[in-house]
CSV table of C-alpha atoms in Angstrom, one decimal:
chain,number,residue,atom,x,y,z
Y,17,UNK,CA,24.4,1.2,-2.5
Y,18,UNK,CA,25.4,4.7,-1.5
Y,19,UNK,CA,28.6,6.1,-2.8
Y,20,UNK,CA,31.6,6.1,-0.5
Y,21,UNK,CA,31.2,9.9,0.2
Y,22,UNK,CA,27.8,9.3,1.7
Y,23,UNK,CA,28.0,8.6,5.4
Y,24,UNK,CA,25.4,7.2,7.7
Y,25,UNK,CA,23.8,9.9,9.8
Y,26,UNK,CA,24.2,8.1,13.2
Y,27,UNK,CA,25.7,4.8,14.4
Y,28,UNK,CA,23.0,2.3,15.2
Y,29,UNK,CA,22.8,-0.4,17.7
Y,30,UNK,CA,23.4,-3.9,16.3
Y,31,UNK,CA,20.2,-5.9,16.5
Y,32,UNK,CA,19.0,-9.3,15.5
Y,33,UNK,CA,16.1,-9.0,13.1
Y,34,UNK,CA,15.3,-12.7,13.4
Y,35,UNK,CA,14.9,-12.2,17.2
Y,36,UNK,CA,12.7,-9.1,16.8
Y,37,UNK,CA,10.5,-10.0,13.8
Y,38,UNK,CA,11.4,-13.5,12.9
Y,39,UNK,CA,12.8,-15.2,9.8
Y,40,UNK,CA,11.9,-14.9,6.1
Y,41,UNK,CA,12.3,-11.2,5.4
Y,42,UNK,CA,15.8,-11.2,3.8
Y,43,UNK,CA,14.6,-10.8,0.3
Y,44,UNK,CA,12.4,-7.9,1.2
Y,45,UNK,CA,15.1,-6.3,3.3
Y,46,UNK,CA,17.6,-6.2,0.4
Y,47,UNK,CA,15.3,-5.4,-2.5
Y,48,UNK,CA,15.9,-2.2,-4.3
Y,49,UNK,CA,13.3,-2.4,-7.1
Y,50,UNK,CA,10.7,0.2,-7.7
Y,51,UNK,CA,7.7,-1.6,-6.1
Y,52,UNK,CA,7.3,-4.1,-3.2
Y,53,UNK,CA,3.9,-5.7,-2.4
Y,54,UNK,CA,4.2,-7.1,1.1
Y,55,UNK,CA,1.3,-9.3,2.1
Y,56,UNK,CA,1.1,-10.7,5.6
Y,57,UNK,CA,-1.3,-11.6,8.4
Y,58,UNK,CA,-1.6,-9.9,11.7
Y,59,UNK,CA,1.0,-12.1,13.3
Y,60,UNK,CA,3.6,-11.6,10.5
Y,61,UNK,CA,5.0,-8.4,12.1
Y,62,UNK,CA,5.2,-7.0,8.5
Y,63,UNK,CA,4.6,-3.4,9.7
Y,64,UNK,CA,7.3,-3.6,12.3
Y,65,UNK,CA,9.7,-5.0,9.7
Y,66,UNK,CA,8.9,-2.3,7.2
Y,67,UNK,CA,9.4,0.4,9.9
Y,68,UNK,CA,12.8,-1.1,10.9
Y,69,UNK,CA,13.8,-1.2,7.3
Y,70,UNK,CA,12.8,2.4,6.6
Y,71,UNK,CA,14.7,3.8,9.6
Y,72,UNK,CA,17.8,1.8,8.6
Y,73,UNK,CA,17.5,3.1,5.0
Y,74,UNK,CA,17.0,6.7,6.1
Y,75,UNK,CA,20.1,6.3,8.2
Y,76,UNK,CA,22.1,5.0,5.3
Y,77,UNK,CA,20.9,7.6,2.8
Y,78,UNK,CA,21.0,11.0,4.7
Y,79,UNK,CA,19.5,12.9,1.8
Y,80,UNK,CA,16.4,10.8,1.5
Y,81,UNK,CA,12.9,11.5,2.8
Y,82,UNK,CA,10.0,9.2,3.2
Y,83,UNK,CA,6.2,9.6,2.6
Y,84,UNK,CA,4.0,7.4,4.7
Y,85,UNK,CA,0.3,7.0,3.7
Y,86,UNK,CA,-2.9,5.4,4.9
Y,87,UNK,CA,-6.4,5.8,3.5
Y,88,UNK,CA,-7.4,8.2,6.3
Y,89,UNK,CA,-5.2,10.6,8.2
Y,90,UNK,CA,-6.8,9.8,11.6
Y,91,UNK,CA,-5.3,6.3,11.5
Y,92,UNK,CA,-1.6,7.3,11.1
Y,93,UNK,CA,-0.7,8.2,14.7
Y,94,UNK,CA,-1.4,4.8,16.3
Y,95,UNK,CA,0.0,2.8,13.5
Y,96,UNK,CA,2.8,3.9,11.2
Y,97,UNK,CA,3.9,6.9,13.3
Y,98,UNK,CA,4.2,4.6,16.4
Y,99,UNK,CA,5.9,1.9,14.5
Y,100,UNK,CA,8.6,4.2,13.1
Y,101,UNK,CA,9.2,5.7,16.5
Y,102,UNK,CA,9.5,2.2,17.9
Y,103,UNK,CA,12.1,1.3,15.2
Y,104,UNK,CA,14.3,4.3,16.2
Y,105,UNK,CA,14.2,3.1,19.8
Y,106,UNK,CA,15.2,-0.4,18.7
Y,107,UNK,CA,18.2,1.0,16.9
Y,108,UNK,CA,19.1,3.4,19.6
Y,109,UNK,CA,18.7,6.3,17.2
Y,110,UNK,CA,17.9,9.6,19.0
Y,111,UNK,CA,18.2,12.3,16.3
Y,112,UNK,CA,14.7,11.7,14.9
Y,113,UNK,CA,12.1,13.8,16.7
Y,114,UNK,CA,8.5,12.7,16.4
Y,115,UNK,CA,5.6,15.1,17.0
Y,116,UNK,CA,2.0,14.2,17.3
Y,117,UNK,CA,0.5,17.6,16.3
Y,118,UNK,CA,1.0,18.2,13.5
Y,119,UNK,CA,2.1,14.6,13.0
Y,120,UNK,CA,5.6,14.6,11.7
Y,121,UNK,CA,9.2,13.3,12.1
Y,122,UNK,CA,12.4,15.2,11.5
Y,123,UNK,CA,16.0,14.3,11.8
Y,124,UNK,CA,17.5,17.1,13.8
Y,125,UNK,CA,21.0,16.6,12.3
Y,126,UNK,CA,20.4,15.9,8.7
Y,127,UNK,CA,17.1,17.7,8.2
Y,128,UNK,CA,15.5,14.6,6.7
Y,129,UNK,CA,11.7,14.3,7.0
Y,130,UNK,CA,9.1,11.6,7.3
Y,131,UNK,CA,5.8,12.9,5.9
Y,132,UNK,CA,2.6,11.3,7.2
Y,133,UNK,CA,-0.5,11.8,5.1
Y,134,UNK,CA,-4.0,10.5,4.7
Y,135,UNK,CA,-5.2,9.9,1.2
Y,136,UNK,CA,-8.5,11.6,2.2
Y,137,UNK,CA,-6.7,14.9,1.9
Y,138,UNK,CA,-5.0,15.0,-1.5
Y,139,UNK,CA,-4.0,18.6,-1.3
Y,140,UNK,CA,-1.7,18.0,1.6
Y,141,UNK,CA,0.1,15.3,-0.5
Y,142,UNK,CA,0.4,17.4,-3.6
Y,143,UNK,CA,2.0,20.3,-1.7
Y,144,UNK,CA,4.7,18.3,0.0
Y,145,UNK,CA,8.2,19.9,-0.1
Y,146,UNK,CA,11.4,18.6,1.5
Y,147,UNK,CA,12.3,22.3,2.2
Y,148,UNK,CA,15.9,21.8,0.9
Y,149,UNK,CA,17.5,21.1,-2.6
Y,150,UNK,CA,19.8,18.7,-0.8
Y,151,UNK,CA,16.9,16.5,0.4
Y,152,UNK,CA,14.8,14.3,-1.9
Y,153,UNK,CA,11.5,12.5,-1.5
Y,154,UNK,CA,12.6,9.0,-2.5
Y,155,UNK,CA,10.2,6.5,-1.0
Y,156,UNK,CA,6.6,5.9,-0.2
Y,157,UNK,CA,5.0,3.4,2.2
Y,158,UNK,CA,1.3,2.6,1.8
Y,159,UNK,CA,0.3,0.9,5.0
Y,160,UNK,CA,-2.9,-1.2,4.9
Y,161,UNK,CA,-2.9,-0.7,1.2
Y,162,UNK,CA,-5.9,-3.0,0.7
Y,163,UNK,CA,-8.0,-0.2,2.1
Y,164,UNK,CA,-7.3,1.8,-1.1
Y,165,UNK,CA,-9.3,0.6,-4.1
Y,166,UNK,CA,-8.8,3.5,-6.5
Y,167,UNK,CA,-5.9,3.0,-9.0
Y,168,UNK,CA,-5.9,6.8,-9.7
Y,169,UNK,CA,-4.9,7.4,-6.1
Y,170,UNK,CA,-1.8,5.3,-6.4
Y,171,UNK,CA,-0.9,6.9,-9.8
Y,172,UNK,CA,-1.2,10.4,-8.4
Y,173,UNK,CA,1.0,9.8,-5.4
Y,174,UNK,CA,3.6,7.8,-7.3
Y,175,UNK,CA,3.8,10.5,-10.0
Y,176,UNK,CA,4.6,13.1,-7.3
Y,177,UNK,CA,7.8,11.2,-6.4
Y,178,UNK,CA,9.9,12.1,-9.4
Y,179,UNK,CA,13.1,14.0,-10.3
Y,180,UNK,CA,16.7,13.1,-10.4
Y,181,UNK,CA,18.2,11.5,-7.3
Y,182,UNK,CA,21.8,11.6,-6.0
Y,183,UNK,CA,24.1,8.9,-7.2
Y,184,UNK,CA,23.5,5.7,-5.5
Y,185,UNK,CA,19.9,6.6,-4.3
Y,186,UNK,CA,16.8,4.8,-5.5
Y,187,UNK,CA,13.0,5.2,-5.6
Y,188,UNK,CA,10.7,2.7,-4.1
Y,189,UNK,CA,7.0,2.2,-3.2
Y,190,UNK,CA,6.2,-0.3,-0.5
Y,191,UNK,CA,2.6,-1.6,-0.2
Y,192,UNK,CA,2.0,-3.6,3.0
Y,193,UNK,CA,-1.4,-5.2,3.4
Y,194,UNK,CA,-3.6,-8.1,4.4
Y,195,UNK,CA,-6.0,-8.4,1.5
Y,196,UNK,CA,-9.6,-9.3,2.0
Y,197,UNK,CA,-11.1,-8.9,-1.5
Y,198,UNK,CA,-10.0,-10.2,-4.9
Y,199,UNK,CA,-11.5,-7.1,-6.5
Y,200,UNK,CA,-9.0,-4.7,-4.8
Y,201,UNK,CA,-6.6,-2.9,-7.1
Y,202,UNK,CA,-3.6,-3.8,-5.0
Y,203,UNK,CA,-4.5,-7.5,-4.8
Y,204,UNK,CA,-5.0,-7.6,-8.6
Y,205,UNK,CA,-1.6,-6.0,-9.1
Y,206,UNK,CA,0.0,-8.7,-6.9
Y,207,UNK,CA,-1.8,-11.4,-8.8
Y,208,UNK,CA,-0.7,-10.0,-12.1
Y,209,UNK,CA,2.9,-10.0,-10.7
Y,210,UNK,CA,4.0,-7.3,-13.2
Y,211,UNK,CA,7.4,-5.8,-12.4
Y,212,UNK,CA,7.1,-6.2,-8.7
Y,213,UNK,CA,8.4,-8.3,-5.8
Y,214,UNK,CA,5.4,-10.1,-4.3
Y,215,UNK,CA,6.3,-11.3,-0.8
Y,216,UNK,CA,4.1,-13.3,1.5
Y,217,UNK,CA,5.0,-13.4,5.2
Y,218,UNK,CA,2.6,-15.4,7.4
């Protein structure tokens, strides 16, 4: 948990997650380990749940930034970008400003950023900078991670999130997906169940 000196950036509306996304996500919501593999079908509302969780965490940790990825950049706007904007509306958070071109999200009060990147343009990922020594890239969200079948891609991205974090902060990679092939790297990692929380939400 954050230290006492770290204050939330904005008061949020009290909402019932069970009413919005249903039951069964408590373990995922509270998990602070390094990797989360979240498997769920189309009706599981896993993407909505992940988006709600990220916005809440960004509000709790005002020096943290988030990197959101999909295999191709042209799929970001109508999926993760829209889900995160929706999550802000659910909480009544108004200080996050979402832009479509270039696709981005910035907290106008804290300066926090949500970076949206397609893995089809590695250079744009390698050059990410928070723009402030007070801000830290702490978390990454791979949406539809089953689309990515190259282990080296995950390794390169995850290695870019490094460095010392403020006291009470943590690093985490969330992989949300609906697997369709047993040969996929992400699916194999879940099956191996090595140092991860594998969570099924159907």
